[in-house]
PDB file of C-alpha atoms in Angstrom:
ATOM      1  CA  MET A1015     -27.080 -57.816-120.419  1.00 60.00           C
ATOM      2  CA  THR A1016     -28.172 -58.455-117.362  1.00 82.00           C
ATOM      3  CA  ARG A1017     -28.975 -56.567-115.155  1.00 93.00           C
ATOM      4  CA  LEU A1018     -27.616 -56.684-111.133  1.00 97.00           C
ATOM      5  CA  ARG A1019     -29.295 -54.708-108.132  1.00 98.00           C
ATOM      6  CA  CYS A1020     -27.661 -51.851-106.313  1.00 98.00           C
ATOM      7  CA  ALA A1021     -27.912 -50.787-101.829  1.00 98.00           C
ATOM      8  CA  ILE A1022     -27.509 -47.942-101.494  1.00 98.00           C
ATOM      9  CA  LEU A1023     -27.487 -48.561 -97.426  1.00 98.00           C
ATOM     10  CA  ASP A1024     -28.015 -45.761 -94.687  1.00 97.00           C
ATOM     11  CA  ASP A1025     -29.219 -42.681 -96.975  1.00 97.00           C
ATOM     12  CA  TYR A1026     -30.578 -41.092 -93.696  1.00 96.00           C
ATOM     13  CA  LEU A1027     -30.847 -38.127 -95.559  1.00 96.00           C
ATOM     14  CA  ASN A1028     -31.969 -38.650 -98.808  1.00 96.00           C
ATOM     15  CA  LEU A1029     -29.808 -37.283-100.935  1.00 97.00           C
ATOM     16  CA  ALA A1030     -27.871 -41.169-102.386  1.00 98.00           C
ATOM     17  CA  LEU A1031     -29.476 -40.386-106.178  1.00 98.00           C
ATOM     18  CA  SER A1032     -29.758 -36.011-105.543  1.00 97.00           C
ATOM     19  CA  VAL A1033     -26.213 -35.301-104.677  1.00 97.00           C
ATOM     20  CA  ALA A1034     -25.066 -37.655-108.159  1.00 98.00           C
ATOM     21  CA  ASP A1035     -25.022 -38.952-112.151  1.00 97.00           C
ATOM     22  CA  TRP A1036     -26.456 -42.341-111.125  1.00 98.00           C
ATOM     23  CA  SER A1037     -26.586 -42.006-115.083  1.00 97.00           C
ATOM     24  CA  LYS A1038     -23.765 -42.908-115.835  1.00 96.00           C
ATOM     25  CA  VAL A1039     -24.477 -46.357-114.477  1.00 97.00           C
ATOM     26  CA  LYS A1040     -28.625 -46.917-114.900  1.00 96.00           C
ATOM     27  CA  ASP A1041     -28.523 -48.531-118.243  1.00 95.00           C
ATOM     28  CA  ARG A1042     -26.592 -51.386-115.897  1.00 97.00           C
ATOM     29  CA  VAL A1043     -27.968 -51.651-113.079  1.00 97.00           C
ATOM     30  CA  ASP A1044     -31.404 -51.573-110.856  1.00 98.00           C
ATOM     31  CA  ILE A1045     -30.580 -49.449-107.979  1.00 98.00           C
ATOM     32  CA  THR A1046     -32.870 -49.415-104.541  1.00 98.00           C
ATOM     33  CA  VAL A1047     -32.286 -47.012-101.146  1.00 98.00           C
ATOM     34  CA  PHE A1048     -32.420 -47.953 -98.151  1.00 98.00           C
ATOM     35  CA  ASN A1049     -33.016 -45.046 -95.861  1.00 97.00           C
ATOM     36  CA  GLN A1050     -33.668 -46.682 -92.903  1.00 96.00           C
ATOM     37  CA  PRO A1051     -31.138 -48.309 -90.658  1.00 95.00           C
ATOM     38  CA  PHE A1052     -31.610 -52.117 -90.722  1.00 96.00           C
ATOM     39  CA  ALA A1053     -33.572 -53.666 -87.140  1.00 93.00           C
ATOM     40  CA  SER A1054     -30.044 -56.616 -86.950  1.00 94.00           C
ATOM     41  CA  GLN A1055     -27.351 -58.363 -88.404  1.00 94.00           C
ATOM     42  CA  GLU A1056     -30.240 -60.470 -89.556  1.00 96.00           C
ATOM     43  CA  ALA A1057     -32.491 -57.381 -91.166  1.00 97.00           C
ATOM     44  CA  ALA A1058     -29.331 -56.480 -93.063  1.00 97.00           C
ATOM     45  CA  ALA A1059     -28.294 -60.222 -94.845  1.00 97.00           C
ATOM     46  CA  SER A1060     -32.021 -60.952 -95.838  1.00 98.00           C
ATOM     47  CA  ALA A1061     -33.078 -57.583 -97.219  1.00 98.00           C
ATOM     48  CA  LEU A1062     -29.143 -57.014 -99.419  1.00 98.00           C
ATOM     49  CA  ARG A1063     -29.766 -61.961-100.450  1.00 97.00           C
ATOM     50  CA  ASP A1064     -30.492 -60.596-104.132  1.00 97.00           C
ATOM     51  CA  PHE A1065     -27.918 -57.205-104.548  1.00 98.00           C
ATOM     52  CA  GLU A1066     -24.760 -58.622-106.447  1.00 98.00           C
ATOM     53  CA  ILE A1067     -23.356 -54.417-105.109  1.00 98.00           C
ATOM     54  CA  ILE A1068     -23.584 -52.430-102.522  1.00 98.00           C
ATOM     55  CA  CYS A1069     -22.593 -48.502-101.719  1.00 98.00           C
ATOM     56  CA  ALA A1070     -22.103 -48.733 -97.856  1.00 98.00           C
ATOM     57  CA  MET A1071     -22.095 -45.305 -95.272  1.00 96.00           C
ATOM     58  CA  ARG A1072     -19.424 -45.849 -92.749  1.00 91.00           C
ATOM     59  CA  GLU A1073     -19.961 -47.523 -90.103  1.00 92.00           C
ATOM     60  CA  ARG A1074     -24.110 -47.437 -89.824  1.00 94.00           C
ATOM     61  CA  THR A1075     -23.724 -51.335 -91.846  1.00 96.00           C
ATOM     62  CA  PRO A1076     -21.077 -53.403 -90.432  1.00 96.00           C
ATOM     63  CA  PHE A1077     -20.355 -56.350 -92.984  1.00 97.00           C
ATOM     64  CA  PRO A1078     -18.409 -59.102 -90.122  1.00 97.00           C
ATOM     65  CA  ARG A1079     -17.440 -62.511 -92.016  1.00 97.00           C
ATOM     66  CA  ALA A1080     -20.679 -64.077 -91.151  1.00 97.00           C
ATOM     67  CA  MET A1081     -22.790 -61.202 -93.375  1.00 97.00           C
ATOM     68  CA  PHE A1082     -20.667 -61.622 -96.479  1.00 97.00           C
ATOM     69  CA  ALA A1083     -21.012 -65.699 -96.299  1.00 96.00           C
ATOM     70  CA  ASP A1084     -24.914 -64.625 -96.390  1.00 97.00           C
ATOM     71  CA  LEU A1085     -24.833 -63.128 -99.515  1.00 98.00           C
ATOM     72  CA  PRO A1086     -23.724 -64.673-102.197  1.00 96.00           C
ATOM     73  CA  ARG A1087     -24.511 -62.862-105.106  1.00 98.00           C
ATOM     74  CA  LEU A1088     -22.483 -60.112-103.729  1.00 98.00           C
ATOM     75  CA  LYS A1089     -19.975 -58.800-106.191  1.00 98.00           C
ATOM     76  CA  LEU A1090     -18.825 -55.233-105.193  1.00 98.00           C
ATOM     77  CA  LEU A1091     -19.389 -53.086-102.464  1.00 98.00           C
ATOM     78  CA  ILE A1092     -17.968 -49.338-102.259  1.00 98.00           C
ATOM     79  CA  THR A1093     -17.330 -47.798 -98.854  1.00 97.00           C
ATOM     80  CA  SER A1094     -17.383 -43.767 -98.270  1.00 96.00           C
ATOM     81  CA  GLY A1095     -13.325 -43.530 -97.070  1.00 94.00           C
ATOM     82  CA  MET A1096     -10.736 -45.694 -97.216  1.00 94.00           C
ATOM     83  CA  ARG A1097     -11.153 -47.532 -93.898  1.00 90.00           C
ATOM     84  CA  ASN A1098     -14.285 -49.417 -92.630  1.00 93.00           C
ATOM     85  CA  ASN A1099     -13.304 -50.930 -89.487  1.00 89.00           C
ATOM     86  CA  SER A1100     -16.703 -53.019 -89.986  1.00 93.00           C
ATOM     87  CA  ILE A1101     -15.160 -54.540 -92.419  1.00 97.00           C
ATOM     88  CA  ASP A1102     -14.057 -57.869 -92.726  1.00 96.00           C
ATOM     89  CA  MET A1103     -11.382 -56.896 -95.093  1.00 95.00           C
ATOM     90  CA  GLN A1104     -10.373 -60.628 -95.451  1.00 96.00           C
ATOM     91  CA  ALA A1105     -13.290 -61.783 -95.408  1.00 96.00           C
ATOM     92  CA  ALA A1106     -14.362 -59.498 -98.445  1.00 96.00           C
ATOM     93  CA  LYS A1107     -11.113 -60.734 -99.941  1.00 96.00           C
ATOM     94  CA  ASP A1108     -11.876 -64.900 -99.203  1.00 96.00           C
ATOM     95  CA  HIS A1109     -15.823 -64.554-101.222  1.00 97.00           C
ATOM     96  CA  GLN A1110     -14.076 -63.117-103.969  1.00 97.00           C
ATOM     97  CA  VAL A1111     -15.774 -59.592-103.250  1.00 97.00           C
ATOM     98  CA  VAL A1112     -14.461 -57.031-104.730  1.00 97.00           C
ATOM     99  CA  LEU A1113     -14.079 -54.052-101.542  1.00 97.00           C
ATOM    100  CA  CYS A1114     -12.839 -50.716-102.773  1.00 98.00           C
ATOM    101  CA  GLY A1115     -13.486 -46.753-100.696  1.00 97.00           C
ATOM    102  CA  THR A1116     -13.683 -43.117-101.431  1.00 97.00           C
ATOM    103  CA  HIS A1117     -11.324 -40.291-100.639  1.00 94.00           C
ATOM    104  CA  TRP A1118     -12.748 -37.411 -98.457  1.00 87.00           C
ATOM    105  CA  PRO A1119     -12.450 -34.246-100.648  1.00 84.00           C
ATOM    106  CA  ARG A1120     -11.652 -32.775 -96.827  1.00 86.00           C
ATOM    107  CA  ASP A1121     -12.838 -33.684 -92.557  1.00 87.00           C
ATOM    108  CA  PRO A1122     -15.357 -31.385 -91.534  1.00 95.00           C
ATOM    109  CA  THR A1123     -15.264 -33.433 -87.859  1.00 97.00           C
ATOM    110  CA  ALA A1124     -12.489 -30.175 -87.149  1.00 97.00           C
ATOM    111  CA  PRO A1125     -15.650 -27.582 -87.477  1.00 97.00           C
ATOM    112  CA  LEU A1126     -18.131 -29.926 -85.806  1.00 98.00           C
ATOM    113  CA  THR A1127     -15.754 -30.436 -83.353  1.00 98.00           C
ATOM    114  CA  MET A1128     -15.303 -26.346 -82.270  1.00 98.00           C
ATOM    115  CA  GLY A1129     -18.408 -26.314 -82.559  1.00 98.00           C
ATOM    116  CA  LEU A1130     -19.571 -28.764 -79.969  1.00 98.00           C
ATOM    117  CA  ILE A1131     -16.979 -26.832 -77.114  1.00 98.00           C
ATOM    118  CA  LEU A1132     -18.632 -23.588 -77.501  1.00 98.00           C
ATOM    119  CA  GLU A1133     -21.769 -25.389 -77.157  1.00 98.00           C
ATOM    120  CA  LEU A1134     -20.384 -26.726 -73.910  1.00 98.00           C
ATOM    121  CA  THR A1135     -19.473 -23.256 -72.695  1.00 98.00           C
ATOM    122  CA  ARG A1136     -21.520 -20.595 -74.411  1.00 97.00           C
ATOM    123  CA  ASN A1137     -24.951 -22.494 -74.199  1.00 97.00           C
ATOM    124  CA  ILE A1138     -25.983 -21.399 -78.015  1.00 97.00           C
ATOM    125  CA  GLY A1139     -28.573 -24.157 -78.526  1.00 96.00           C
ATOM    126  CA  ARG A1140     -29.995 -24.240 -75.025  1.00 96.00           C
ATOM    127  CA  GLU A1141     -30.645 -20.541 -74.867  1.00 97.00           C
ATOM    128  CA  ASN A1142     -31.650 -20.613 -78.542  1.00 97.00           C
ATOM    129  CA  ALA A1143     -33.995 -23.530 -77.446  1.00 95.00           C
ATOM    130  CA  ARG A1144     -35.645 -21.484 -74.513  1.00 96.00           C
ATOM    131  CA  MET A1145     -36.009 -18.139 -76.962  1.00 96.00           C
ATOM    132  CA  HIS A1146     -38.556 -20.467 -79.736  1.00 97.00           C
ATOM    133  CA  ALA A1147     -40.595 -21.279 -75.970  1.00 96.00           C
ATOM    134  CA  GLY A1148     -41.166 -18.093 -75.264  1.00 97.00           C
ATOM    135  CA  GLU A1149     -38.686 -16.888 -72.896  1.00 95.00           C
ATOM    136  CA  PHE A1150     -37.239 -14.011 -72.690  1.00 91.00           C
ATOM    137  CA  LEU A1151     -34.319 -13.668 -69.787  1.00 92.00           C
ATOM    138  CA  GLN A1152     -31.604 -16.565 -70.397  1.00 93.00           C
ATOM    139  CA  LYS A1153     -30.275 -19.031 -68.364  1.00 94.00           C
ATOM    140  CA  HIS A1154     -27.009 -20.361 -68.508  1.00 94.00           C
ATOM    141  CA  VAL A1155     -23.886 -18.549 -67.846  1.00 95.00           C
ATOM    142  CA  GLY A1156     -20.773 -18.869 -70.814  1.00 96.00           C
ATOM    143  CA  ILE A1157     -17.146 -19.260 -69.776  1.00 97.00           C
ATOM    144  CA  GLU A1158     -14.619 -17.643 -72.438  1.00 98.00           C
ATOM    145  CA  ILE A1159     -12.327 -20.534 -74.041  1.00 98.00           C
ATOM    146  CA  GLU A1160      -9.532 -17.559 -74.575  1.00 98.00           C
ATOM    147  CA  GLY A1161      -6.326 -18.555 -72.365  1.00 98.00           C
ATOM    148  CA  LYS A1162      -7.801 -21.986 -71.881  1.00 98.00           C
ATOM    149  CA  THR A1163      -6.230 -24.905 -72.215  1.00 98.00           C
ATOM    150  CA  LEU A1164      -7.747 -28.116 -74.899  1.00 98.00           C
ATOM    151  CA  GLY A1165      -6.679 -31.074 -74.595  1.00 98.00           C
ATOM    152  CA  VAL A1166      -5.571 -32.950 -77.737  1.00 98.00           C
ATOM    153  CA  VAL A1167      -5.934 -36.750 -77.655  1.00 98.00           C
ATOM    154  CA  GLY A1168      -4.404 -38.475 -80.773  1.00 98.00           C
ATOM    155  CA  LEU A1169      -2.690 -34.970 -82.773  1.00 98.00           C
ATOM    156  CA  GLY A1170      -3.021 -36.568 -86.706  1.00 96.00           C
ATOM    157  CA  LYS A1171      -4.011 -34.585 -89.185  1.00 95.00           C
ATOM    158  CA  LEU A1172      -7.615 -34.506 -87.655  1.00 96.00           C
ATOM    159  CA  GLY A1173      -6.707 -33.897 -84.257  1.00 98.00           C
ATOM    160  CA  ALA A1174      -4.044 -30.968 -85.728  1.00 98.00           C
ATOM    161  CA  LYS A1175      -6.449 -29.179 -88.083  1.00 97.00           C
ATOM    162  CA  VAL A1176      -8.431 -28.807 -84.331  1.00 98.00           C
ATOM    163  CA  ALA A1177      -5.460 -27.453 -82.905  1.00 98.00           C
ATOM    164  CA  GLY A1178      -5.677 -24.507 -85.653  1.00 97.00           C
ATOM    165  CA  PRO A1179      -8.661 -23.225 -84.754  1.00 97.00           C
ATOM    166  CA  ALA A1180      -8.017 -23.410 -81.417  1.00 98.00           C
ATOM    167  CA  LYS A1181      -5.005 -21.264 -80.909  1.00 98.00           C
ATOM    168  CA  ALA A1182      -6.933 -19.024 -83.292  1.00 98.00           C
ATOM    169  CA  PHE A1183      -9.037 -18.914 -80.151  1.00 98.00           C
ATOM    170  CA  GLY A1184      -6.794 -18.249 -78.067  1.00 98.00           C
ATOM    171  CA  MET A1185      -6.452 -21.330 -76.555  1.00 98.00           C
ATOM    172  CA  ASN A1186      -3.461 -23.012 -75.487  1.00 98.00           C
ATOM    173  CA  VAL A1187      -3.395 -26.767 -76.789  1.00 98.00           C
ATOM    174  CA  ILE A1188      -1.763 -29.268 -75.815  1.00 98.00           C
ATOM    175  CA  ALA A1189      -1.714 -32.959 -76.771  1.00 98.00           C
ATOM    176  CA  TRP A1190      -1.115 -37.069 -75.765  1.00 98.00           C
ATOM    177  CA  SER A1191      -1.272 -40.448 -77.497  1.00 98.00           C
ATOM    178  CA  PRO A1192       0.616 -43.193 -76.972  1.00 97.00           C
ATOM    179  CA  ASN A1193       2.880 -43.183 -79.575  1.00 95.00           C
ATOM    180  CA  LEU A1194       2.987 -38.794 -79.851  1.00 97.00           C
ATOM    181  CA  THR A1195       6.075 -37.738 -79.626  1.00 97.00           C
ATOM    182  CA  ALA A1196       7.643 -33.980 -78.900  1.00 97.00           C
ATOM    183  CA  GLU A1197       8.670 -33.502 -82.448  1.00 98.00           C
ATOM    184  CA  ARG A1198       5.023 -33.849 -84.106  1.00 98.00           C
ATOM    185  CA  CYS A1199       4.169 -31.296 -81.328  1.00 98.00           C
ATOM    186  CA  LYS A1200       6.306 -29.244 -82.290  1.00 98.00           C
ATOM    187  CA  GLU A1201       5.695 -29.463 -85.582  1.00 98.00           C
ATOM    188  CA  VAL A1202       1.879 -28.787 -84.917  1.00 98.00           C
ATOM    189  CA  GLY A1203       2.762 -26.325 -82.632  1.00 98.00           C
ATOM    190  CA  VAL A1204       1.466 -27.098 -80.023  1.00 98.00           C
ATOM    191  CA  GLY A1205       2.639 -28.498 -75.964  1.00 98.00           C
ATOM    192  CA  TYR A1206       3.741 -32.059 -75.199  1.00 98.00           C
ATOM    193  CA  ALA A1207       1.987 -34.059 -72.260  1.00 98.00           C
ATOM    194  CA  THR A1208       1.943 -37.032 -70.817  1.00 98.00           C
ATOM    195  CA  ARG A1209      -0.994 -38.834 -70.478  1.00 98.00           C
ATOM    196  CA  GLU A1210      -1.584 -38.198 -67.055  1.00 98.00           C
ATOM    197  CA  GLU A1211      -1.019 -34.652 -67.295  1.00 98.00           C
ATOM    198  CA  LEU A1212      -3.174 -34.309 -70.124  1.00 98.00           C
ATOM    199  CA  PHE A1213      -6.272 -35.217 -68.403  1.00 98.00           C
ATOM    200  CA  SER A1214      -5.628 -33.557 -65.192  1.00 98.00           C
ATOM    201  CA  THR A1215      -4.709 -30.224 -66.655  1.00 98.00           C
ATOM    202  CA  ALA A1216      -6.278 -29.638 -69.751  1.00 98.00           C
ATOM    203  CA  ASP A1217      -9.918 -27.268 -69.780  1.00 98.00           C
ATOM    204  CA  ILE A1218     -11.252 -29.388 -72.384  1.00 98.00           C
ATOM    205  CA  ILE A1219     -10.314 -32.627 -73.902  1.00 99.00           C
ATOM    206  CA  THR A1220     -11.014 -33.111 -77.192  1.00 98.00           C
ATOM    207  CA  ILE A1221     -10.390 -37.173 -78.687  1.00 98.00           C
ATOM    208  CA  HIS A1222      -9.244 -37.162 -82.474  1.00 98.00           C
ATOM    209  CA  VAL A1223      -7.225 -40.900 -83.122  1.00 97.00           C
ATOM    210  CA  VAL A1224      -9.181 -43.851 -85.124  1.00 95.00           C
ATOM    211  CA  LEU A1225     -10.646 -46.188 -83.418  1.00 94.00           C
ATOM    212  CA  SER A1226      -8.471 -49.855 -83.105  1.00 92.00           C
ATOM    213  CA  ASP A1227      -7.802 -53.154 -81.111  1.00 92.00           C
ATOM    214  CA  ARG A1228      -5.378 -50.864 -79.285  1.00 94.00           C
ATOM    215  CA  SER A1229      -7.596 -47.464 -78.355  1.00 96.00           C
ATOM    216  CA  ARG A1230     -10.787 -49.137 -78.024  1.00 96.00           C
ATOM    217  CA  GLY A1231     -11.596 -48.458 -74.462  1.00 97.00           C
ATOM    218  CA  LEU A1232      -8.137 -45.929 -74.676  1.00 98.00           C
ATOM    219  CA  VAL A1233     -10.237 -43.032 -72.627  1.00 98.00           C
ATOM    220  CA  GLY A1234     -11.648 -44.601 -68.895  1.00 98.00           C
ATOM    221  CA  ALA A1235     -12.113 -44.204 -65.573  1.00 98.00           C
ATOM    222  CA  ALA A1236      -9.207 -43.498 -64.338  1.00 98.00           C
ATOM    223  CA  ASP A1237      -8.260 -40.837 -67.302  1.00 98.00           C
ATOM    224  CA  LEU A1238     -12.046 -39.378 -66.384  1.00 98.00           C
ATOM    225  CA  ALA A1239     -11.462 -39.365 -62.903  1.00 98.00           C
ATOM    226  CA  ARG A1240      -7.985 -37.777 -63.703  1.00 98.00           C
ATOM    227  CA  MET A1241      -9.819 -34.475 -65.526  1.00 98.00           C
ATOM    228  CA  LYS A1242     -10.889 -31.065 -62.677  1.00 98.00           C
ATOM    229  CA  PRO A1243     -14.999 -30.852 -62.180  1.00 98.00           C
ATOM    230  CA  THR A1244     -14.396 -27.875 -64.818  1.00 98.00           C
ATOM    231  CA  SER A1245     -14.010 -29.814 -67.413  1.00 98.00           C
ATOM    232  CA  TYR A1246     -14.841 -30.465 -70.455  1.00 98.00           C
ATOM    233  CA  LEU A1247     -14.770 -33.813 -72.332  1.00 99.00           C
ATOM    234  CA  VAL A1248     -14.905 -33.519 -76.395  1.00 98.00           C
ATOM    235  CA  ASN A1249     -15.999 -36.838 -78.390  1.00 98.00           C
ATOM    236  CA  THR A1250     -16.052 -36.476 -82.306  1.00 98.00           C
ATOM    237  CA  ALA A1251     -13.926 -39.454 -82.874  1.00 97.00           C
ATOM    238  CA  ARG A1252     -15.439 -43.230 -82.262  1.00 97.00           C
ATOM    239  CA  GLY A1253     -17.673 -44.331 -79.657  1.00 97.00           C
ATOM    240  CA  PRO A1254     -15.858 -47.081 -78.582  1.00 97.00           C
ATOM    241  CA  ILE A1255     -12.545 -45.208 -77.726  1.00 98.00           C
ATOM    242  CA  VAL A1256     -13.847 -43.828 -74.716  1.00 98.00           C
ATOM    243  CA  ASP A1257     -15.863 -46.492 -72.191  1.00 98.00           C
ATOM    244  CA  GLU A1258     -18.914 -45.244 -72.024  1.00 98.00           C
ATOM    245  CA  ASN A1259     -19.830 -46.330 -68.912  1.00 98.00           C
ATOM    246  CA  ALA A1260     -17.923 -44.930 -67.115  1.00 98.00           C
ATOM    247  CA  LEU A1261     -18.503 -41.505 -68.394  1.00 98.00           C
ATOM    248  CA  LEU A1262     -22.333 -42.293 -68.065  1.00 98.00           C
ATOM    249  CA  GLU A1263     -21.302 -42.227 -64.417  1.00 98.00           C
ATOM    250  CA  THR A1264     -18.630 -40.259 -64.487  1.00 98.00           C
ATOM    251  CA  LEU A1265     -21.718 -37.556 -65.378  1.00 98.00           C
ATOM    252  CA  LYS A1266     -23.642 -38.061 -63.145  1.00 98.00           C
ATOM    253  CA  ALA A1267     -21.954 -37.936 -60.497  1.00 98.00           C
ATOM    254  CA  GLY A1268     -21.325 -34.221 -61.693  1.00 98.00           C
ATOM    255  CA  LYS A1269     -17.424 -34.973 -61.735  1.00 98.00           C
ATOM    256  CA  ILE A1270     -17.037 -32.815 -64.437  1.00 98.00           C
ATOM    257  CA  ALA A1271     -18.547 -30.048 -65.708  1.00 98.00           C
ATOM    258  CA  GLY A1272     -19.561 -31.526 -69.470  1.00 98.00           C
ATOM    259  CA  ALA A1273     -19.480 -33.504 -71.804  1.00 98.00           C
ATOM    260  CA  ALA A1274     -20.356 -33.542 -75.880  1.00 98.00           C
ATOM    261  CA  VAL A1275     -20.507 -37.107 -77.947  1.00 98.00           C
ATOM    262  CA  ASP A1276     -21.430 -37.313 -81.581  1.00 98.00           C
ATOM    263  CA  VAL A1277     -20.248 -41.106 -82.203  1.00 98.00           C
ATOM    264  CA  PHE A1278     -21.727 -43.817 -79.649  1.00 98.00           C
ATOM    265  CA  SER A1279     -20.697 -47.947 -79.417  1.00 96.00           C
ATOM    266  CA  VAL A1280     -24.367 -48.660 -81.134  1.00 94.00           C
ATOM    267  CA  GLU A1281     -25.740 -46.248 -83.538  1.00 94.00           C
ATOM    268  CA  PRO A1282     -27.830 -44.600 -84.098  1.00 94.00           C
ATOM    269  CA  LEU A1283     -28.123 -44.013 -80.719  1.00 96.00           C
ATOM    270  CA  PRO A1284     -31.136 -46.227 -78.521  1.00 96.00           C
ATOM    271  CA  VAL A1285     -33.750 -43.834 -77.922  1.00 96.00           C
ATOM    272  CA  ASP A1286     -33.824 -45.187 -74.465  1.00 97.00           C
ATOM    273  CA  HIS A1287     -30.055 -44.792 -74.150  1.00 98.00           C
ATOM    274  CA  PRO A1288     -29.485 -42.640 -70.830  1.00 98.00           C
ATOM    275  CA  PHE A1289     -27.006 -41.147 -72.648  1.00 98.00           C
ATOM    276  CA  ARG A1290     -29.994 -39.167 -73.630  1.00 98.00           C
ATOM    277  CA  LYS A1291     -31.459 -38.640 -69.563  1.00 98.00           C
ATOM    278  CA  LEU A1292     -28.405 -36.099 -68.528  1.00 98.00           C
ATOM    279  CA  ASP A1293     -28.540 -32.215 -68.477  1.00 95.00           C
ATOM    280  CA  ASN A1294     -24.582 -31.668 -68.803  1.00 98.00           C
ATOM    281  CA  LEU A1295     -24.199 -34.154 -72.090  1.00 98.00           C
ATOM    282  CA  VAL A1296     -23.907 -32.197 -75.474  1.00 98.00           C
ATOM    283  CA  LEU A1297     -25.457 -35.175 -77.942  1.00 98.00           C
ATOM    284  CA  THR A1298     -25.427 -34.978 -82.236  1.00 98.00           C
ATOM    285  CA  PRO A1299     -25.756 -38.206 -84.410  1.00 97.00           C
ATOM    286  CA  HIS A1300     -22.917 -38.569 -86.025  1.00 96.00           C
ATOM    287  CA  LEU A1301     -22.356 -34.829 -87.769  1.00 96.00           C
ATOM    288  CA  GLY A1302     -19.168 -35.041 -88.116  1.00 96.00           C
ATOM    289  CA  TYR A1303     -19.350 -35.737 -92.088  1.00 94.00           C
ATOM    290  CA  VAL A1304     -22.640 -35.138 -93.031  1.00 95.00           C
ATOM    291  CA  THR A1305     -22.272 -32.336 -95.216  1.00 96.00           C
ATOM    292  CA  LYS A1306     -23.134 -31.623 -98.568  1.00 95.00           C
ATOM    293  CA  GLU A1307     -19.924 -31.831 -99.871  1.00 96.00           C
ATOM    294  CA  THR A1308     -18.644 -34.681 -97.911  1.00 96.00           C
ATOM    295  CA  PHE A1309     -21.710 -36.442 -99.587  1.00 96.00           C
ATOM    296  CA  ILE A1310     -21.382 -35.087-103.443  1.00 97.00           C
ATOM    297  CA  ALA A1311     -17.831 -36.603-103.168  1.00 96.00           C
ATOM    298  CA  HIS A1312     -18.854 -40.128-102.002  1.00 97.00           C
ATOM    299  CA  TYR A1313     -21.790 -40.753-104.600  1.00 98.00           C
ATOM    300  CA  SER A1314     -20.449 -39.774-107.055  1.00 98.00           C
ATOM    301  CA  GLN A1315     -17.081 -41.441-106.246  1.00 98.00           C
ATOM    302  CA  MET A1316     -19.227 -44.654-105.848  1.00 98.00           C
ATOM    303  CA  VAL A1317     -20.627 -43.793-109.475  1.00 98.00           C
ATOM    304  CA  GLU A1318     -17.407 -43.772-110.835  1.00 98.00           C
ATOM    305  CA  GLY A1319     -16.551 -46.591-109.327  1.00 98.00           C
ATOM    306  CA  ILE A1320     -19.199 -49.119-110.251  1.00 98.00           C
ATOM    307  CA  ASP A1321     -18.410 -47.924-113.810  1.00 97.00           C
ATOM    308  CA  ALA A1322     -15.020 -48.973-113.126  1.00 97.00           C
ATOM    309  CA  TRP A1323     -15.875 -51.636-112.128  1.00 97.00           C
ATOM    310  CA  PHE A1324     -18.125 -52.590-115.399  1.00 96.00           C
ATOM    311  CA  LYS A1325     -15.020 -52.051-117.478  1.00 96.00           C
ATOM    312  CA  GLY A1326     -12.869 -54.436-115.553  1.00 95.00           C
ATOM    313  CA  GLU A1327     -10.666 -51.810-113.741  1.00 94.00           C
ATOM    314  CA  PRO A1328     -11.314 -50.970-110.202  1.00 93.00           C
ATOM    315  CA  VAL A1329     -10.454 -47.599-107.914  1.00 94.00           C
ATOM    316  CA  ARG A1330      -9.324 -47.196-104.537  1.00 95.00           C
ATOM    317  CA  ARG A1331      -9.101 -50.530-104.272  1.00 94.00           C
ATOM    318  CA  LEU A1332      -8.892 -51.832-100.464  1.00 91.00           C
ATOM    319  CA  ALA A1333      -9.271 -55.172-101.069  1.00 72.00           C
TER     320      ALA A1333
END
């Protein structure tokens, strides 16, 4: 039997081979792990041209139509998650590539969101860095979130999950999104707000909508201008949902107290990006889903997916 080549992409933490049992498919597959992001689409196509199977981690490496055209040997593409906006699913179908996904055991983004809210309001990371640097007096004065208003943009599964701990901390929670109803807010136990009300009254605003053509640039300059000068913005959803240029200018001008951003239009965030120079912006490198439990689940299901495909019984098909 001819052995096929499998590429595991963007394994920045070098975990893929240790958290899942790849021996289940190694009798049929030669595995190559790519630990670094590709410099360009052309570099990715060149590196992956001889692979029949590719395992992709989230949207780290895009697969537009041109990519499928450049990968004539590709037969199976497995992405973590059951949705990946960086993959042209119609192109996969047109090139007869079987596209499969993996299920999330849980979504750890909600706890990260609360962690970023606590960092913005209590400066835990900043004071930790100062302590390690030898400073012995605190520099930052925190604010309490109890009694403050959290504005949730998007009250789906994740937005609702964030509302729970926020209420446990004593926050007043309100929500808005283009299709949100008062009934859904009542079901979750939060207040329903208009767009204008949420951005003008919330002390902290957190983004939890899915990236799509409709949500790209959803939070723009006008929304940021409505925010109070003492308010904060948190984005753990997707970078393009917030107008990054508008956010940059808002923070540079000090028109809001600060922001915490885990997701960016270009990832990894370029080392010369102006975001890195702002002291009122907390930056994390897309940590929302980065937990050991998440990687165990995704890579184990990728092994299962490859084995099932060899048996002619693909699981969790997307296209």
